Short mmCIF file of C-alpha atoms in Angstrom, two decimals:
data_model
loop_
_atom_site.label_atom_id
_atom_site.label_comp_id
_atom_site.label_asym_id
_atom_site.label_seq_id
_atom_site.Cartn_x
_atom_site.Cartn_y
_atom_site.Cartn_z
CA UNK A 199 0.00 0.00 0.00
CA UNK A 200 1.30 3.44 -0.93
CA UNK A 201 -0.43 6.77 -0.31
CA UNK A 202 0.00 9.04 -3.34
CA UNK A 203 -0.70 12.73 -3.81
CA UNK A 204 -3.02 13.24 -6.78
CA UNK A 205 -1.35 16.48 -7.81
CA UNK A 206 2.09 14.85 -7.80
CA UNK A 207 0.75 11.85 -9.69
CA UNK A 208 -0.63 14.11 -12.42
CA UNK A 209 2.67 15.99 -12.68
CA UNK A 210 4.40 12.67 -13.25
CA UNK A 211 1.88 10.91 -15.51
CA UNK A 212 0.19 13.88 -17.17
CA UNK A 213 -3.35 15.21 -16.98
CA UNK A 214 -4.49 13.24 -20.02
CA UNK A 215 -4.48 9.98 -18.04
CA UNK A 216 -7.44 9.58 -15.68
CA UNK A 217 -6.73 8.21 -12.22
CA UNK A 218 -9.59 5.85 -11.50
CA UNK A 219 -10.14 4.80 -7.91
CA UNK A 220 -12.52 3.02 -5.57
CA UNK A 221 -14.23 4.97 -2.79
CA UNK A 222 -14.44 3.01 0.49
CA UNK A 223 -17.42 4.17 2.55
CA UNK A 224 -17.63 3.24 6.23
CA UNK A 225 -18.71 4.65 9.58
CA UNK A 226 -16.36 5.35 12.46
CA UNK A 227 -18.76 3.61 14.84
CA UNK A 228 -17.85 0.23 13.31
CA UNK A 229 -14.15 0.83 12.55
CA UNK A 230 -12.43 2.30 15.59
CA UNK A 231 -9.06 0.63 16.24
CA UNK A 232 -5.89 0.64 14.14
CA UNK A 233 -6.57 -2.99 13.28
CA UNK A 234 -10.00 -2.01 11.97
CA UNK A 235 -8.44 0.66 9.78
CA UNK A 236 -5.90 -1.86 8.47
CA UNK A 237 -8.84 -4.04 7.46
CA UNK A 238 -10.27 -1.09 5.52
CA UNK A 239 -7.08 -0.85 3.48
CA UNK A 240 -7.15 -4.56 2.62
CA UNK A 241 -10.81 -4.27 1.59
CA UNK A 242 -9.97 -1.26 -0.58
CA UNK A 243 -7.07 -3.09 -2.26
CA UNK A 244 -9.23 -6.13 -2.91
CA UNK A 245 -12.06 -4.05 -4.39
CA UNK A 246 -9.65 -2.06 -6.58
CA UNK A 247 -8.14 -5.20 -8.06
CA UNK A 248 -11.60 -6.68 -8.64
CA UNK A 249 -12.69 -3.51 -10.48
CA UNK A 250 -9.46 -3.26 -12.45
CA UNK A 251 -8.45 0.20 -11.18
CA UNK A 252 -5.13 1.34 -9.75
CA UNK A 253 -6.16 3.10 -6.55
CA UNK A 254 -8.68 3.36 -3.75
CA UNK A 255 -9.65 6.17 -1.38
CA UNK A 256 -10.36 5.67 2.33
CA UNK A 257 -11.05 8.46 4.75
CA UNK A 258 -8.87 7.25 7.61
CA UNK A 259 -5.69 7.83 5.55
CA UNK A 260 -6.50 10.09 2.59
CA UNK A 261 -7.66 13.35 4.19
CA UNK A 262 -4.22 14.94 3.76
CA UNK A 263 -1.93 16.63 6.31
CA UNK A 264 -3.29 17.39 9.74
CA UNK A 265 -3.65 21.10 9.00
CA UNK A 266 -5.86 20.31 5.96
CA UNK A 267 -8.05 17.61 7.49
CA UNK A 268 -10.69 20.02 8.80
CA UNK A 269 -11.42 21.57 5.39
CA UNK A 270 -10.98 18.30 3.46
CA UNK A 271 -13.69 16.62 5.51
CA UNK A 272 -16.24 18.94 3.91
CA UNK A 273 -14.88 18.06 0.43
CA UNK A 274 -15.42 14.31 0.61
CA UNK A 275 -18.42 14.79 -1.64
CA UNK A 276 -16.05 15.73 -4.47
CA UNK A 277 -14.15 12.49 -3.88
CA UNK A 278 -17.37 10.52 -4.28
CA UNK A 279 -18.30 12.37 -7.47
CA UNK A 280 -14.97 11.48 -9.04
CA UNK A 281 -14.86 7.84 -7.95
CA UNK A 282 -15.08 4.99 -10.43
CA UNK A 283 -17.06 2.94 -7.94
CA UNK A 284 -18.16 3.12 -4.31
CA UNK A 285 -18.08 0.15 -1.94
CA UNK A 286 -19.38 -0.09 1.63
CA UNK A 287 -17.50 -1.74 4.49
CA UNK A 288 -19.47 -2.77 7.57
CA UNK A 289 -18.34 -4.57 10.70
CA UNK A 290 -20.16 -6.16 13.60
CA UNK A 291 -21.32 -9.40 15.14
CA UNK A 292 -23.22 -11.70 12.78
CA UNK A 293 -24.94 -14.84 14.02
CA UNK A 294 -24.79 -18.15 12.23
CA UNK A 295 -28.33 -17.74 10.97
CA UNK A 296 -27.37 -14.43 9.31
CA UNK A 297 -24.35 -15.87 7.52
CA UNK A 298 -24.57 -15.33 3.77
CA UNK A 299 -27.46 -12.90 4.04
CA UNK A 300 -27.59 -9.14 3.97
CA UNK A 301 -26.46 -7.61 7.31
CA UNK A 302 -29.50 -5.36 7.67
CA UNK A 303 -28.68 -4.07 11.15
CA UNK A 304 -25.11 -3.13 10.19
CA UNK A 305 -26.24 -1.52 6.95
CA UNK A 306 -28.92 0.41 8.80
CA UNK A 307 -26.31 1.65 11.27
CA UNK A 308 -24.11 2.77 8.37
CA UNK A 309 -27.00 4.64 6.72
CA UNK A 310 -28.11 6.35 9.92
CA UNK A 311 -24.95 8.44 10.01
CA UNK A 312 -24.99 12.02 8.73
CA UNK A 313 -21.91 11.71 6.54
CA UNK A 314 -22.86 8.52 4.74
CA UNK A 315 -26.11 9.83 3.18
CA UNK A 316 -24.31 12.22 0.76
CA UNK A 317 -22.00 9.34 -0.18
CA UNK A 318 -24.97 7.23 -1.23
CA UNK A 319 -26.64 10.07 -3.14
CA UNK A 320 -23.49 11.02 -5.06
CA UNK A 321 -22.18 7.50 -5.72
CA UNK A 322 -21.78 6.40 -9.39
CA UNK A 323 -24.96 5.07 -10.96
CA UNK A 324 -23.48 2.67 -13.50
CA UNK A 325 -22.85 -0.22 -11.13
CA UNK A 326 -24.34 -1.88 -8.06
CA UNK A 327 -22.82 -1.05 -4.68
CA UNK A 328 -20.75 -3.88 -3.17
CA UNK A 329 -20.94 -4.44 0.58
CA UNK A 330 -18.00 -6.06 2.39
CA UNK A 331 -18.80 -7.45 5.84
CA UNK A 332 -16.40 -8.21 8.68
CA UNK A 333 -17.94 -10.63 11.16
CA UNK A 334 -16.71 -9.85 14.68
CA UNK A 335 -18.06 -13.15 15.97
CA UNK A 336 -15.21 -14.89 14.16
CA UNK A 337 -11.69 -15.31 15.46
CA UNK A 338 -9.75 -12.05 14.93
CA UNK A 339 -7.19 -13.85 12.77
CA UNK A 340 -9.95 -15.13 10.48
CA UNK A 341 -12.14 -12.06 10.11
CA UNK A 342 -10.29 -10.38 7.26
CA UNK A 343 -9.69 -13.61 5.34
CA UNK A 344 -13.35 -14.55 5.64
CA UNK A 345 -14.40 -11.09 4.47
CA UNK A 346 -12.17 -11.12 1.39
CA UNK A 347 -12.97 -14.70 0.41
CA UNK A 348 -16.74 -14.21 0.73
CA UNK A 349 -18.32 -12.60 -2.35
CA UNK A 350 -19.59 -9.14 -1.40
CA UNK A 351 -23.30 -8.49 -1.35
CA UNK A 352 -24.39 -6.33 -4.29
CA UNK A 353 -27.31 -3.93 -4.00
CA UNK A 354 -28.58 -1.38 -6.47
CA UNK A 355 -28.60 2.02 -4.85
CA UNK A 356 -32.30 2.40 -5.69
CA UNK A 357 -32.98 -0.34 -3.12
CA UNK A 358 -31.18 1.36 -0.21
CA UNK A 359 -34.11 3.56 0.97
CA UNK A 360 -36.05 0.51 2.14
CA UNK A 361 -33.52 -0.03 4.92
CA UNK A 362 -34.44 3.23 6.69
CA UNK A 363 -37.54 4.85 8.12
CA UNK A 364 -37.38 7.92 5.86
CA UNK A 365 -37.40 5.87 2.67
CA UNK A 366 -39.76 8.31 0.90
CA UNK A 367 -37.50 11.28 1.50
CA UNK A 368 -34.34 9.43 0.41
CA UNK A 369 -36.17 8.17 -2.67
CA UNK A 370 -36.94 11.77 -3.65
CA UNK A 371 -33.28 12.73 -3.24
CA UNK A 372 -32.13 9.76 -5.34
CA UNK A 373 -34.61 10.71 -8.07
CA UNK A 374 -33.16 14.21 -8.08
CA UNK A 375 -29.50 13.15 -8.37
CA UNK A 376 -30.35 10.58 -11.01
CA UNK A 377 -32.16 13.24 -13.01
CA UNK A 378 -35.57 11.54 -13.15
CA UNK A 379 -37.46 14.03 -10.94
CA UNK A 380 -35.59 17.31 -10.43
CA UNK A 381 -36.27 19.17 -7.19
CA UNK A 382 -36.20 22.95 -7.06
CA UNK A 383 -33.34 24.53 -5.04
CA UNK A 384 -35.81 25.20 -2.24
CA UNK A 385 -37.17 21.65 -2.22
CA UNK A 386 -33.66 20.18 -2.42
CA UNK A 387 -32.36 22.02 0.64
CA UNK A 388 -35.52 21.42 2.66
CA UNK A 389 -35.72 17.72 1.74
CA UNK A 390 -32.00 17.03 2.26
CA UNK A 391 -31.95 18.83 5.60
CA UNK A 392 -35.05 16.93 6.71
CA UNK A 393 -33.29 13.64 5.98
CA UNK A 394 -29.94 14.66 7.50
CA UNK A 395 -31.44 15.92 10.77
CA UNK A 396 -32.98 12.47 11.33
CA UNK A 397 -29.48 10.94 11.36
CA UNK A 398 -26.74 10.77 13.99
CA UNK A 399 -23.19 12.00 14.16
CA UNK A 400 -20.38 12.49 16.64
CA UNK A 401 -20.24 16.27 16.75
CA UNK A 402 -17.00 17.81 15.58
CA UNK A 403 -18.37 21.32 15.01
CA UNK A 404 -21.80 22.77 15.94
CA UNK A 405 -22.51 23.25 12.23
CA UNK A 406 -21.82 19.63 11.21
CA UNK A 407 -25.39 19.18 9.96
CA UNK A 408 -25.07 22.11 7.56
CA UNK A 409 -21.54 21.16 6.50
CA UNK A 410 -22.70 17.69 5.53
CA UNK A 411 -25.46 19.33 3.49
CA UNK A 412 -22.84 21.57 1.89
CA UNK A 413 -21.44 18.64 -0.08
CA UNK A 414 -24.71 18.32 -2.00
CA UNK A 415 -24.65 21.97 -3.16
CA UNK A 416 -22.52 23.99 -5.55
CA UNK A 417 -21.37 26.94 -3.42
CA UNK A 418 -19.54 25.93 -0.24
CA UNK A 419 -18.47 28.59 2.25
CA UNK A 420 -15.54 27.73 4.52
CA UNK A 421 -16.36 26.04 7.79
CA UNK A 422 -16.07 28.18 10.92
CA UNK A 423 -15.59 26.78 14.40
CA UNK A 424 -17.39 29.78 15.91
CA UNK A 425 -20.59 29.21 13.90
CA UNK A 426 -23.65 27.73 15.56
CA UNK A 427 -25.71 25.18 13.66
CA UNK A 428 -28.13 27.85 12.47
CA UNK A 429 -25.40 30.32 11.49
CA UNK A 430 -23.66 27.66 9.41
CA UNK A 431 -26.94 26.84 7.65
CA UNK A 432 -27.76 30.51 7.09
CA UNK A 433 -24.37 31.19 5.49
CA UNK A 434 -24.79 28.10 3.30
CA UNK A 435 -28.30 29.18 2.27
CA UNK A 436 -27.21 32.73 1.41
CA UNK A 437 -24.26 31.45 -0.63
CA UNK A 438 -26.47 29.22 -2.78
CA UNK A 439 -29.57 29.89 -4.84
CA UNK A 440 -31.96 28.45 -2.26
CA UNK A 441 -35.00 30.35 -3.58
CA UNK A 442 -35.29 32.61 -0.50
CA UNK A 443 -35.31 29.70 1.94
CA UNK A 444 -34.34 31.78 4.97
CA UNK A 445 -36.93 34.42 4.10
CA UNK A 446 -39.59 31.72 3.95
CA UNK A 447 -38.32 29.97 7.07
CA UNK A 448 -38.83 33.02 9.31
CA UNK A 449 -42.50 33.11 8.21
CA UNK A 450 -43.23 29.68 9.73
CA UNK A 451 -44.71 29.31 13.21
CA UNK A 452 -43.37 26.07 14.76
CA UNK A 453 -45.86 23.68 16.28
CA UNK A 454 -43.86 23.78 19.52
CA UNK A 455 -41.96 26.73 21.07
CA UNK A 456 -39.00 24.39 21.65
CA UNK A 457 -38.95 22.98 18.11
CA UNK A 458 -35.48 23.14 16.47
CA UNK A 459 -34.97 25.61 13.66
CA UNK A 460 -34.59 22.82 11.08
CA UNK A 461 -37.95 21.19 11.79
CA UNK A 462 -39.70 23.24 9.04
CA UNK A 463 -43.06 22.55 10.73
CA UNK A 464 -45.85 25.10 10.75
CA UNK A 465 -48.89 25.44 12.99
CA UNK A 466 -51.10 26.00 9.93
CA UNK A 467 -49.41 23.19 7.91
CA UNK A 468 -47.95 25.64 5.40
CA UNK A 469 -45.06 24.48 3.22
CA UNK A 470 -42.04 26.62 2.47
CA UNK A 471 -43.00 26.85 -1.20
CA UNK A 472 -46.49 28.11 -0.28
CA UNK A 473 -45.02 31.32 1.16
CA UNK A 474 -44.23 34.46 -0.84
CA UNK A 475 -41.60 36.52 1.05
CA UNK A 476 -41.86 40.31 1.14
CA UNK A 477 -38.41 40.94 2.61
CA UNK A 478 -34.80 39.87 2.18
CA UNK A 479 -32.22 38.48 4.59
CA UNK A 480 -29.12 40.63 4.10
CA UNK A 481 -26.96 39.45 6.99
CA UNK A 482 -26.48 37.02 9.88
CA UNK A 483 -26.29 38.28 13.45
CA UNK A 484 -25.31 36.85 16.80
CA UNK A 485 -27.50 34.58 18.92
CA UNK A 486 -29.00 32.87 15.84
CA UNK A 487 -30.53 36.03 14.42
CA UNK A 488 -30.78 37.40 10.89
CA UNK A 489 -30.77 40.97 9.57
CA UNK A 490 -33.77 41.85 7.39
CA UNK A 491 -34.00 44.42 4.65
CA UNK A 492 -37.27 45.85 3.34
CA UNK A 493 -39.49 44.49 6.11
CA UNK A 494 -42.55 46.53 7.04
CA UNK A 495 -43.08 46.98 10.74
CA UNK A 496 -45.43 48.66 13.21
CA UNK A 497 -44.68 49.24 16.88
CA UNK A 498 -46.90 47.91 19.65
CA UNK A 499 -48.03 50.36 22.33
CA UNK A 500 -47.98 48.79 25.80
CA UNK A 501 -48.08 51.66 28.29
CA UNK A 502 -51.62 52.96 27.65
CA UNK A 503 -54.51 53.23 25.22
CA UNK A 504 -54.92 56.17 22.85
CA UNK A 505 -57.95 57.81 21.26
CA UNK A 506 -58.65 56.22 17.89
CA UNK A 507 -59.85 58.42 15.05
CA UNK A 508 -62.75 56.85 13.14
CA UNK A 509 -64.26 57.79 9.80
CA UNK A 510 -67.61 56.90 8.28
CA UNK A 511 -69.39 57.86 5.04
CA UNK A 512 -70.59 61.49 5.26
CA UNK A 513 -74.00 60.98 3.61
CA UNK A 514 -76.66 63.70 3.06
CA UNK A 515 -78.68 62.27 5.93
CA UNK A 516 -75.72 62.57 8.30
CA UNK A 517 -75.02 66.12 7.15
CA UNK A 518 -78.63 67.15 7.95
CA UNK A 519 -78.36 65.46 11.38
CA UNK A 520 -75.08 67.23 12.11
CA UNK A 521 -76.51 70.64 11.11
CA UNK A 522 -79.65 70.04 13.17
CA UNK A 523 -77.68 69.08 16.28
CA UNK A 524 -75.30 72.02 15.92
CA UNK A 525 -78.14 74.54 15.46
CA UNK A 526 -80.40 73.21 18.22
CA UNK A 527 -79.04 75.66 20.80
CA UNK A 528 -79.43 78.57 18.42
CA UNK A 529 -83.04 77.59 17.62
CA UNK A 530 -83.84 77.18 21.30
CA UNK A 531 -82.45 80.59 22.26
CA UNK A 532 -84.06 82.25 19.25
CA UNK A 533 -87.46 80.69 20.06
CA UNK A 534 -87.33 81.77 23.69
CA UNK A 535 -86.23 85.24 22.64
CA UNK A 536 -89.11 85.56 20.16
CA UNK A 537 -91.63 84.45 22.77
CA UNK A 538 -90.22 86.92 25.28
CA UNK A 539 -90.30 89.80 22.80
CA UNK A 540 -93.82 88.85 21.72
CA UNK A 541 -94.95 88.90 25.35
CA UNK A 542 -93.36 92.31 25.90
CA UNK A 543 -94.97 93.74 22.78
CA UNK A 544 -98.36 92.37 23.85
CA UNK A 545 -98.06 94.02 27.32
CA UNK A 546 -97.32 97.47 25.90
CA UNK A 547 -99.91 97.42 23.10
CA UNK A 548 -102.85 97.79 25.56
CA UNK A 549 -102.01 101.49 26.33
CA UNK A 550 -101.35 102.40 22.72
CA UNK A 551 -103.43 104.91 20.81
CA UNK A 552 -103.15 102.69 17.76
CA UNK A 553 -105.08 99.58 16.95
CA UNK A 554 -104.48 96.87 14.34
CA UNK A 555 -107.22 95.44 12.24
CA UNK A 556 -107.28 93.14 9.24
CA UNK A 557 -103.86 91.66 10.03
CA UNK A 558 -102.07 89.79 12.82
CA UNK A 559 -100.66 91.81 15.62
CA UNK A 560 -96.85 91.89 16.24
CA UNK A 561 -97.41 89.87 19.40
CA UNK A 562 -99.05 87.04 17.53
CA UNK A 563 -96.42 86.97 14.77
CA UNK A 564 -93.45 86.98 17.14
CA UNK A 565 -94.95 84.30 19.36
CA UNK A 566 -95.76 82.14 16.33
CA UNK A 567 -92.18 82.35 15.05
CA UNK A 568 -90.80 81.73 18.52
CA UNK A 569 -93.10 78.74 18.98
CA UNK A 570 -91.95 77.18 15.70
CA UNK A 571 -88.25 77.51 16.57
CA UNK A 572 -88.86 76.31 20.11
CA UNK A 573 -90.80 73.29 18.85
CA UNK A 574 -88.05 72.42 16.33
CA UNK A 575 -85.34 72.68 18.98
CA UNK A 576 -87.32 70.55 21.41
CA UNK A 577 -87.91 67.91 18.73
CA UNK A 578 -84.16 67.76 17.99
CA UNK A 579 -83.32 67.65 21.69
CA UNK A 580 -85.75 64.82 22.36
CA UNK A 581 -84.49 62.84 19.38
CA UNK A 582 -80.79 63.64 19.99
CA UNK A 583 -79.96 60.17 21.42
CA UNK A 584 -81.20 58.57 18.22
CA UNK A 585 -79.51 61.18 16.03
CA UNK A 586 -76.17 60.80 17.83
CA UNK A 587 -76.41 57.03 17.52
CA UNK A 588 -77.03 57.25 13.78
CA UNK A 589 -74.41 59.95 13.31
CA UNK A 590 -71.45 58.50 15.25
CA UNK A 591 -72.25 54.83 15.91
CA UNK A 592 -72.85 53.64 12.37
CA UNK A 593 -70.57 51.51 10.28
CA UNK A 594 -66.88 52.45 10.51
CA UNK A 595 -65.32 52.73 7.05
CA UNK A 596 -61.82 53.64 8.20
CA UNK A 597 -59.98 53.86 11.49
CA UNK A 598 -56.64 55.09 12.72
CA UNK A 599 -54.24 52.11 12.86
CA UNK A 600 -52.87 51.25 16.29
CA UNK A 601 -51.43 48.12 17.88
CA UNK A 602 -52.23 48.00 21.60
CA UNK A 603 -50.57 45.29 23.70
CA UNK A 604 -52.08 43.94 26.92
CA UNK A 605 -50.35 41.48 29.22
CA UNK A 606 -52.81 38.73 30.01
CA UNK A 607 -56.41 38.42 28.86
CA UNK A 608 -59.02 41.19 28.60
CA UNK A 609 -62.60 40.74 27.30
CA UNK A 610 -63.80 42.72 24.30
CA UNK A 611 -66.37 44.85 26.12
CA UNK A 612 -63.74 46.08 28.55
CA UNK A 613 -61.27 46.89 25.76
CA UNK A 614 -63.95 48.89 23.90
CA UNK A 615 -64.78 50.91 27.00
CA UNK A 616 -61.11 51.93 27.34
CA UNK A 617 -60.73 52.81 23.63
CA UNK A 618 -64.17 54.07 22.51
CA UNK A 619 -65.73 54.96 25.85
CA UNK A 620 -68.53 52.40 25.58
CA UNK A 621 -69.20 48.84 24.48
CA UNK A 622 -70.22 49.49 20.87
CA UNK A 623 -69.61 46.02 19.42
CA UNK A 624 -66.95 47.24 17.02
CA UNK A 625 -64.17 44.81 17.98
CA UNK A 626 -64.20 41.09 17.25
CA UNK A 627 -61.89 38.17 18.02
CA UNK A 628 -59.54 37.14 15.21
CA UNK A 629 -60.33 33.83 13.56
CA UNK A 630 -56.91 32.23 12.88
CA UNK A 631 -54.24 34.80 13.76
CA UNK A 632 -52.76 32.77 16.61
CA UNK A 633 -52.64 29.16 17.84
CA UNK A 634 -54.93 30.34 20.64
CA UNK A 635 -57.50 31.82 18.22
CA UNK A 636 -60.82 30.04 17.96
CA UNK A 637 -63.65 30.39 15.44
CA UNK A 638 -66.99 28.94 14.51
CA UNK A 639 -69.00 28.66 11.30
CA UNK A 640 -72.32 30.46 11.12
CA UNK A 641 -75.05 29.74 8.57
CA UNK A 642 -77.70 32.31 7.74
CA UNK A 643 -80.00 33.23 4.90
CA UNK A 644 -77.35 35.50 3.34
CA UNK A 645 -74.07 33.87 4.45
CA UNK A 646 -73.18 30.19 4.24
CA UNK A 647 -70.31 28.81 6.36
CA UNK A 648 -69.35 32.29 7.53
CA UNK A 649 -66.28 32.08 9.79
CA UNK A 650 -66.62 34.17 12.95
CA UNK A 651 -64.02 34.56 15.68
CA UNK A 652 -64.92 33.30 19.14
CA UNK A 653 -63.66 34.19 22.59
CA UNK A 654 -60.63 31.87 23.04
CA UNK A 655 -61.43 31.31 26.71
CA UNK A 656 -64.58 29.46 25.73
CA UNK A 657 -62.18 26.61 24.92
CA UNK A 658 -61.30 24.87 28.23
CA UNK A 659 -57.72 24.21 27.06
CA UNK A 660 -57.08 27.87 26.25
CA UNK A 661 -58.76 28.94 29.48
CA UNK A 662 -56.43 26.64 31.44
CA UNK A 663 -53.37 28.10 29.68
CA UNK A 664 -54.50 31.63 30.45
CA UNK A 665 -54.93 30.78 34.13
CA UNK A 666 -51.58 28.98 34.19
CA UNK A 667 -49.75 31.97 32.71
CA UNK A 668 -51.02 34.13 35.56
CA UNK A 669 -49.46 31.87 38.18
CA UNK A 670 -46.11 32.97 39.71
CA UNK A 671 -44.61 29.50 39.13
CA UNK A 672 -45.61 29.29 35.47
CA UNK A 673 -44.03 26.15 34.00
CA UNK A 674 -45.46 26.44 30.48
CA UNK A 675 -41.99 26.66 28.86
CA UNK A 676 -41.84 30.23 30.09
CA UNK A 677 -44.70 31.22 27.76
CA UNK A 678 -47.01 34.04 28.83
CA UNK A 679 -50.36 35.10 27.42
CA UNK A 680 -50.80 38.52 25.78
CA UNK A 681 -53.65 40.30 24.01
CA UNK A 682 -53.04 42.31 20.84
CA UNK A 683 -55.61 44.88 19.66
CA UNK A 684 -55.49 45.90 15.98
CA UNK A 685 -57.62 49.00 15.43
CA UNK A 686 -57.09 48.90 11.64
CA UNK A 687 -58.88 45.56 11.20
CA UNK A 688 -60.84 45.98 14.46
CA UNK A 689 -59.72 42.54 15.66
CA UNK A 690 -58.28 41.26 18.93
CA UNK A 691 -55.82 38.36 19.10
CA UNK A 692 -54.80 36.26 22.09
CA UNK A 693 -51.29 34.83 21.73
CA UNK A 694 -48.38 33.37 23.70
CA UNK A 695 -44.79 34.60 23.91
CA UNK A 696 -41.89 34.46 26.34
CA UNK A 697 -41.46 38.25 26.29
CA UNK A 698 -43.76 41.09 25.19
CA UNK A 699 -43.05 41.77 21.49
CA UNK A 700 -42.19 45.36 20.62
CA UNK A 701 -43.28 45.36 16.97
CA UNK A 702 -45.24 43.49 14.33
CA UNK A 703 -43.31 42.58 11.15
CA UNK A 704 -44.92 41.84 7.78
CA UNK A 705 -42.37 39.55 6.08
CA UNK A 706 -44.48 37.34 3.80
CA UNK A 707 -47.87 36.03 2.84
CA UNK A 708 -49.51 32.67 2.18
CA UNK A 709 -53.04 32.03 1.00
CA UNK A 710 -54.05 35.63 1.68
CA UNK A 711 -52.66 35.56 5.23
CA UNK A 712 -49.73 37.80 6.20
#
């Protein structure tokens, strides 16, 4: 056995001669000792001779000098792409009843490692994959000889998914790399990450999951020891054309507050490709945060309520009502004044030398005018409650937008009294804005299956969570209940958060929801 440097070999033999080699795939869980690694070299030599090639590649010896090992680990995918053939070496105890059959448990253990999945996906398609098995139940001196003298098991790579629980996901990835069903960049990253996160690895760096995914993509940023798992994935996503994956990811609401960032689950069962982002991730911050550009935001007011300006349609009827109400005082004073003047004129006309005949006296005329104005003003005054109701309590066509935040739960009628001064029935509970939102379907003569928001506390489960959040020893993952009032849509939303949010961000939409 001789380890050769590919660059030196090309300088000696020329670039026009292809160096074909066998790729030996294994997992460090099964090959630990120096003797195990020596067995890997013998298996590689045997497979190379059987395939008629001059070399083989095995990770335990071919990762280069120690100062290059860290970066070369992330480039193993290129080794697989250039290999003439890939073989798999597995090792473990095999009972007598399993002799000669496929070692399913050992093969499953090999496939459940993070680093072996890319090797399967990128392996050459033209030949079946040969599996060499070392039986640890045999005498140590006989294990290697038995392995090399026993014909290796051959399996087409299309049959590997059946050995694992996520066979559907792996089948989709194989279809993509074989060119039969091409996944979009977004689907490829989401599907590959979903499969990789279900596998195990001995952590070398926090971003190992993303670095293993990096081998399946074109652009590969350098690995950083300081990166967290999310930061490594974010840098990888920004470097590649991932079809705005990060922008879509921040629009999802996980089904659990403790769900990992790579779960890609959503409370409303939305898929990443269902979301249309309205912003762009332009940078990566500390503490697993991202920097957004172009996001629309509105602050939430927590310290107090404010007067909300409302606007309705100024119809002719409302204009007449407004004029009548504003002139009522003038009519009343004018009517009283006319009656008083008419009475004074009538008192002085008895001593006059003049008399009026054939026409109404000034007393009668003034009192008649005063009576009309007094009657009009009294009619408006008596009907003022109705007029005010029709003038100011009709349908609201526009309102001043505010976000009011309330810690805990507050019923609608109490919120309306603080904002509008009375319970006017203007606010309603949101239908699906939060996991705590509840709604019901109403059927009427004009509306069929109309969705109407309900008080969330009518649900016993939500009521229990509200009561639990008020307890000093709240053990609900640190989640507290808050109420958000939106005066633009006139809706109220009950939601949970660990801390009071300071703003509302509009970063995307899906199915009409933002």
